[in-house]
Short mmCIF file of C-alpha atoms in Angstrom, two decimals:
data_model
loop_
_atom_site.label_atom_id
_atom_site.label_comp_id
_atom_site.label_asym_id
_atom_site.label_seq_id
_atom_site.Cartn_x
_atom_site.Cartn_y
_atom_site.Cartn_z
CA MET A 1 27.05 -3.96 -216.96
CA SER A 2 23.28 -1.14 -217.57
CA TRP A 3 23.01 0.74 -213.37
CA GLY A 4 20.13 -1.94 -213.13
CA ASN A 5 21.17 -4.63 -213.38
CA GLN A 6 24.15 -3.99 -210.47
CA SER A 7 21.91 -2.27 -208.21
CA VAL A 8 20.26 -6.18 -207.98
CA LEU A 9 23.78 -8.01 -208.24
CA VAL A 10 26.08 -5.38 -206.26
CA GLU A 11 25.83 -5.59 -202.29
CA PHE A 12 27.33 -3.99 -199.41
CA THR A 13 28.02 -5.30 -196.14
CA PHE A 14 27.34 -2.71 -192.43
CA LEU A 15 30.86 -3.72 -190.11
CA ALA A 16 29.32 -1.25 -187.42
CA TYR A 17 27.14 -3.58 -185.81
CA PRO A 18 29.46 -5.60 -182.64
CA SER A 19 29.34 -9.14 -183.26
CA CYS A 20 29.68 -10.32 -179.77
CA PRO A 21 25.75 -12.41 -179.03
CA LYS A 22 24.85 -10.61 -176.06
CA LEU A 23 26.85 -7.11 -177.27
CA ARG A 24 24.15 -7.68 -180.30
CA VAL A 25 20.66 -8.74 -177.48
CA VAL A 26 21.47 -5.46 -175.69
CA CYS A 27 21.72 -3.46 -178.75
CA PHE A 28 18.90 -4.34 -179.89
CA LEU A 29 16.83 -4.09 -176.65
CA GLY A 30 17.93 -0.63 -176.31
CA VAL A 31 17.39 0.62 -179.94
CA THR A 32 13.46 -1.26 -179.88
CA LEU A 33 13.02 0.86 -176.30
CA ALA A 34 14.40 4.09 -177.92
CA TYR A 35 12.05 3.98 -181.85
CA ALA A 36 8.93 2.58 -179.37
CA LEU A 37 9.16 5.95 -176.93
CA ILE A 38 10.08 7.98 -180.66
CA ILE A 39 6.76 6.77 -181.73
CA THR A 40 4.86 7.53 -178.89
CA GLY A 41 5.99 10.59 -177.87
CA ASN A 42 5.37 11.84 -182.47
CA VAL A 43 2.40 10.02 -182.15
CA LEU A 44 0.78 11.33 -178.91
CA ILE A 45 1.34 14.91 -180.48
CA MET A 46 0.07 15.16 -183.76
CA VAL A 47 -3.23 13.20 -181.68
CA SER A 48 -3.63 15.77 -179.22
CA ILE A 49 -3.06 18.53 -181.97
CA GLN A 50 -6.62 16.89 -184.19
CA ILE A 51 -8.10 16.22 -181.03
CA GLU A 52 -7.57 19.28 -179.47
CA ALA A 53 -8.90 22.30 -181.52
CA ARG A 54 -7.79 25.40 -179.90
CA LEU A 55 -4.07 24.00 -180.82
CA HIS A 56 -5.88 24.43 -184.29
CA ILE A 57 -2.76 27.03 -185.54
CA PRO A 58 0.21 27.35 -187.48
CA MET A 59 3.10 27.03 -184.72
CA TYR A 60 1.06 23.90 -183.67
CA TYR A 61 0.58 22.37 -187.01
CA PHE A 62 4.32 23.25 -187.35
CA LEU A 63 4.61 21.08 -184.69
CA GLY A 64 2.60 18.50 -185.85
CA SER A 65 4.05 18.07 -189.11
CA LEU A 66 7.54 17.73 -187.44
CA SER A 67 6.43 14.46 -185.76
CA GLY A 68 4.80 13.21 -188.96
CA ILE A 69 8.20 13.97 -190.66
CA GLU A 70 10.66 12.64 -187.51
CA VAL A 71 7.55 9.48 -186.99
CA CYS A 72 8.69 8.82 -191.07
CA TYR A 73 12.36 9.85 -191.65
CA THR A 74 13.39 7.47 -188.55
CA ALA A 75 11.19 4.46 -190.22
CA VAL A 76 13.18 5.25 -193.51
CA VAL A 77 15.94 3.51 -190.98
CA VAL A 78 15.34 2.31 -188.10
CA PRO A 79 13.34 -0.72 -188.34
CA HIS A 80 16.86 -2.22 -190.87
CA ILE A 81 19.47 -1.17 -188.21
CA LEU A 82 17.67 -3.43 -185.87
CA THR A 83 17.04 -6.69 -189.00
CA ASN A 84 21.41 -6.02 -189.09
CA THR A 85 21.40 -6.01 -185.05
CA LEU A 86 20.03 -10.09 -185.09
CA GLN A 87 21.06 -10.92 -188.42
CA SER A 88 23.91 -12.69 -189.37
CA GLU A 89 24.43 -11.38 -192.09
CA LYS A 90 24.39 -7.20 -193.03
CA THR A 91 23.52 -6.74 -196.44
CA ILE A 92 22.11 -4.10 -198.45
CA THR A 93 22.53 -4.13 -202.81
CA LEU A 94 23.11 -0.59 -204.23
CA LEU A 95 19.45 0.50 -205.07
CA ALA A 96 18.66 -0.13 -201.60
CA CYS A 97 21.77 1.57 -200.45
CA ALA A 98 20.57 4.81 -202.56
CA THR A 99 16.84 4.22 -202.16
CA GLN A 100 17.84 4.37 -197.90
CA MET A 101 20.08 7.49 -198.53
CA ALA A 102 18.31 9.01 -200.97
CA PHE A 103 14.29 8.94 -198.66
CA PHE A 104 16.98 9.53 -195.13
CA ILE A 105 18.12 12.49 -196.29
CA GLY A 106 15.75 13.92 -198.11
CA LEU A 107 13.08 13.82 -194.44
CA GLY A 108 16.28 15.38 -192.07
CA SER A 109 16.65 17.84 -194.85
CA ALA A 110 12.37 18.76 -195.34
CA ASP A 111 13.02 18.45 -190.96
CA CYS A 112 15.85 21.47 -191.86
CA PHE A 113 13.02 23.39 -193.90
CA LEU A 114 10.61 22.87 -191.13
CA LEU A 115 12.25 24.36 -188.19
CA ALA A 116 13.32 27.85 -190.73
CA ALA A 117 9.70 27.88 -191.36
CA MET A 118 8.81 27.67 -187.74
CA ALA A 119 10.87 30.27 -187.30
CA TYR A 120 9.78 32.52 -189.45
CA ASP A 121 6.55 31.08 -187.82
CA ARG A 122 7.98 32.53 -183.99
CA TYR A 123 9.35 36.34 -185.86
CA VAL A 124 5.83 37.58 -187.33
CA ALA A 125 3.81 36.15 -184.02
CA ILE A 126 5.91 38.36 -182.23
CA CYS A 127 7.01 41.28 -184.85
CA HIS A 128 3.87 41.64 -186.60
CA PRO A 129 1.48 40.33 -184.27
CA LEU A 130 -1.76 42.46 -185.94
CA GLN A 131 -0.75 41.29 -189.09
CA TYR A 132 -0.18 37.10 -187.35
CA PRO A 133 -3.56 36.37 -188.54
CA LEU A 134 -3.81 37.59 -192.49
CA ILE A 135 -0.23 36.43 -192.92
CA MET A 136 0.13 33.07 -191.84
CA THR A 137 -2.88 31.32 -193.29
CA MET A 138 -3.70 27.47 -193.19
CA THR A 139 -2.83 27.21 -196.97
CA LEU A 140 0.59 29.09 -196.08
CA CYS A 141 1.25 26.77 -194.24
CA ILE A 142 0.20 23.91 -195.90
CA ARG A 143 2.42 25.12 -199.07
CA LEU A 144 5.51 25.94 -195.97
CA VAL A 145 5.97 21.79 -195.33
CA VAL A 146 4.83 21.03 -198.61
CA ALA A 147 7.90 23.10 -200.18
CA SER A 148 9.78 22.15 -197.04
CA VAL A 149 9.50 18.25 -198.09
CA VAL A 150 9.26 19.21 -201.52
CA ILE A 151 12.65 20.98 -201.85
CA GLY A 152 14.52 17.82 -198.94
CA LEU A 153 13.72 14.70 -201.34
CA PHE A 154 14.50 17.55 -204.15
CA LEU A 155 18.00 17.79 -202.79
CA SER A 156 18.62 14.65 -202.25
CA PHE A 157 18.42 12.48 -204.65
CA GLN A 158 20.07 15.11 -207.18
CA LEU A 159 22.79 14.44 -204.38
CA VAL A 160 21.70 10.56 -204.17
CA ALA A 161 22.33 10.34 -208.17
CA PHE A 162 25.34 11.44 -208.08
CA ILE A 163 26.45 9.91 -206.16
CA PHE A 164 25.53 6.11 -207.13
CA SER A 165 27.07 7.85 -210.68
CA LEU A 166 29.91 6.83 -209.25
CA PRO A 167 33.09 3.87 -209.71
CA PHE A 168 32.58 2.65 -206.54
CA CYS A 169 36.03 0.53 -205.30
CA GLN A 170 36.50 -3.85 -205.13
CA SER A 171 35.81 -3.49 -201.03
CA ARG A 172 31.43 -3.41 -199.74
CA GLY A 173 32.34 -2.44 -196.69
CA ILE A 174 30.55 0.21 -194.86
CA LYS A 175 32.19 1.51 -191.61
CA HIS A 176 28.13 2.75 -190.09
CA PHE A 177 24.55 1.34 -189.73
CA PHE A 178 23.44 2.14 -192.72
CA CYS A 179 23.67 3.69 -196.05
CA ASP A 180 24.73 7.54 -195.33
CA VAL A 181 26.59 9.74 -197.71
CA PRO A 182 30.06 9.93 -195.88
CA PRO A 183 30.53 6.63 -195.50
CA VAL A 184 29.20 5.87 -198.78
CA MET A 185 31.36 8.29 -200.14
CA SER A 186 34.40 6.30 -198.64
CA LEU A 187 33.75 3.99 -200.97
CA VAL A 188 34.12 5.85 -203.87
CA CYS A 189 36.81 5.18 -205.97
CA ALA A 190 37.23 8.24 -208.15
CA SER A 191 37.22 10.45 -205.33
CA SER A 192 38.17 14.11 -206.51
CA HIS A 193 37.89 17.52 -204.50
CA ILE A 194 35.38 17.88 -208.20
CA HIS A 195 33.50 15.22 -206.34
CA GLU A 196 33.66 16.20 -202.95
CA LEU A 197 32.31 19.51 -203.88
CA SER A 198 29.54 18.91 -204.89
CA VAL A 199 28.01 16.67 -201.45
CA LEU A 200 29.73 20.01 -199.87
CA VAL A 201 26.70 22.06 -201.99
CA ALA A 202 24.12 19.65 -202.11
CA ALA A 203 24.83 20.30 -197.67
CA THR A 204 25.12 23.27 -197.19
CA LEU A 205 21.78 24.63 -199.67
CA ALA A 206 19.73 21.94 -197.10
CA ILE A 207 21.37 22.10 -193.64
CA ALA A 208 23.40 26.11 -193.73
CA VAL A 209 21.36 27.87 -195.58
CA PRO A 210 17.81 27.56 -193.88
CA PHE A 211 20.19 27.65 -190.41
CA CYS A 212 20.73 31.22 -192.03
CA LEU A 213 16.94 31.18 -192.44
CA ILE A 214 16.78 30.52 -188.62
CA ALA A 215 19.22 33.14 -187.60
CA ALA A 216 17.95 35.47 -189.57
CA SER A 217 14.98 35.42 -188.14
CA TYR A 218 15.68 34.85 -184.19
CA ALA A 219 18.42 38.30 -184.44
CA LEU A 220 14.74 39.92 -185.76
CA ILE A 221 12.95 38.74 -182.43
CA VAL A 222 15.45 39.40 -180.74
CA PHE A 223 16.16 43.34 -182.14
CA ALA A 224 12.13 43.11 -181.21
CA LEU A 225 12.66 42.21 -177.68
CA LEU A 226 14.81 44.72 -176.93
CA LYS A 227 11.89 47.18 -177.43
CA VAL A 228 9.66 45.66 -175.32
CA HIS A 229 9.45 47.35 -171.87
CA SER A 230 6.92 44.78 -170.13
CA ALA A 231 10.16 41.87 -168.60
CA ALA A 232 6.93 39.95 -168.09
CA GLY A 233 6.12 40.25 -171.53
CA ARG A 234 9.40 39.37 -172.71
CA ARG A 235 9.18 35.84 -170.82
CA ARG A 236 6.36 34.97 -172.24
CA ALA A 237 7.87 35.35 -176.62
CA PHE A 238 11.31 34.09 -174.61
CA SER A 239 9.23 31.26 -173.59
CA THR A 240 6.97 30.39 -177.31
CA CYS A 241 10.75 29.96 -178.78
CA SER A 242 12.79 28.32 -176.39
CA SER A 243 11.81 25.04 -177.26
CA HIS A 244 12.08 26.36 -181.01
CA LEU A 245 15.93 26.44 -180.66
CA THR A 246 16.41 24.29 -178.08
CA VAL A 247 16.09 21.53 -180.92
CA VAL A 248 17.42 24.06 -184.22
CA LEU A 249 20.58 23.83 -181.73
CA LEU A 250 20.15 19.75 -181.17
CA GLN A 251 19.79 19.15 -184.81
CA TYR A 252 21.74 21.62 -186.41
CA GLY A 253 24.78 20.53 -184.01
CA CYS A 254 25.20 17.18 -185.20
CA CYS A 255 24.49 18.39 -189.38
CA ALA A 256 26.90 20.73 -189.73
CA PHE A 257 29.54 18.03 -187.62
CA MET A 258 27.85 14.87 -190.20
CA TYR A 259 27.85 16.34 -193.40
CA LEU A 260 29.62 20.56 -193.88
CA ARG A 261 32.78 19.30 -194.25
CA PRO A 262 35.15 17.13 -196.87
CA VAL A 263 33.83 14.16 -196.78
CA SER A 264 37.48 12.76 -196.60
CA SER A 265 37.67 13.83 -192.96
CA TYR A 266 35.09 10.44 -191.90
CA GLN A 267 36.10 8.88 -188.99
CA PRO A 268 33.55 5.15 -188.45
CA LYS A 269 34.02 5.56 -184.61
CA PRO A 270 32.23 9.35 -183.65
CA ASP A 271 31.18 9.90 -186.57
CA GLN A 272 29.37 6.72 -185.91
CA PHE A 273 28.42 7.78 -182.58
CA ILE A 274 27.54 11.15 -183.72
CA SER A 275 25.00 9.23 -186.42
CA LEU A 276 22.96 7.38 -183.92
CA VAL A 277 21.90 10.97 -181.56
CA TYR A 278 20.55 12.48 -185.12
CA THR A 279 19.26 9.23 -185.69
CA LEU A 280 17.33 7.88 -182.41
CA GLY A 281 18.25 11.45 -179.67
CA THR A 282 17.26 13.65 -181.72
CA PRO A 283 13.57 12.76 -182.77
CA LEU A 284 12.92 10.77 -179.47
CA LEU A 285 14.38 14.29 -177.69
CA ASN A 286 11.96 16.62 -179.45
CA PRO A 287 8.84 14.87 -178.13
CA LEU A 288 10.27 15.57 -174.82
CA ILE A 289 11.12 19.75 -175.34
CA TYR A 290 8.23 20.52 -176.42
CA THR A 291 6.16 19.03 -173.85
CA LEU A 292 7.71 19.89 -171.13
CA ARG A 293 8.58 23.53 -172.48
CA ASN A 294 4.47 24.08 -173.25
CA GLY A 295 1.71 23.96 -170.86
CA GLU A 296 -0.83 23.70 -173.91
CA MET A 297 1.22 20.81 -175.34
CA LYS A 298 0.80 18.91 -172.19
CA GLY A 299 -2.29 19.45 -170.88
CA ALA A 300 -3.37 18.21 -174.23
CA ILE A 301 -1.17 15.26 -174.21
CA GLY A 302 -2.56 14.29 -171.02
CA LYS A 303 -6.60 14.91 -171.64
CA THR A 304 -5.46 12.68 -174.55
CA LEU A 305 -4.22 10.09 -172.58
CA THR A 306 -7.00 10.23 -170.16
CA ARG A 307 -9.66 9.96 -173.01
CA ASN A 308 -7.95 6.40 -174.30
CA CYS A 309 -8.12 5.07 -170.52
CA LEU A 310 -11.68 5.55 -170.18
CA SER A 311 -12.44 4.56 -173.87
CA SER A 312 -10.75 1.71 -173.27
CA LYS A 313 -12.19 1.20 -168.95
CA SER A 314 -15.67 1.59 -171.10
#
């Protein structure tokens, strides 16, 4: 049977959803609330940056792009999670599972690469302030954002094509809420060190490499700040980096735990919880972190909300 026919006929069943009707309703309402806040927060950031002229600089262009990627990233899996929570049949075809995984991993990887681009932006701003307008042009910013998405999707498509070329066992039950790499790989019959190594290499390229670039950028930033004699100057520089560092630690901590380890070490219960953290928690906290710690962003969002309120009243 060809893969095209298998992709239609073969179905996986998700086993992580609660069976109790009341608990399913509670989960549905909780995920719906989190998803509504994610969309609202990230869209507010994108709209505010677009409207406020003084935010048309590389730092906020990257932030708006990050919010846009996270809106798409959550849209790949969260509506499907909401549908499955209330449905009795929680199945997905082979093709749909591969598609969901490809875009989920691809956009998540794009997130990681974009955070590395944002770290480079902070490095240039702090270590080379006089050359900053010449180096960080809008053309370069657009290229970095596009490159983050293209590289993330390319690595993801390669990984997913490899995973779904392997033979699956008779068991079709995925002990997870959606199609992610560790739970799907646990269903592969031809598991070997070569297969696990291939997945680990892809995860290293998408997670460890950009993290090393971020670490190198901040090492150079710290070295440059040690030469600054003004305490106020150091505080100002640190305030521009603290939000980004918080998001980096949150994002990379969860991703490293899930993907930078052998697939055979997959543990359904704790891994299901961690997956909800980086699927719902990180996109929900990112707007809060960037707005609460950034006076310009808070002011822009306040203006956007005020304009919307006044226009609705008129």
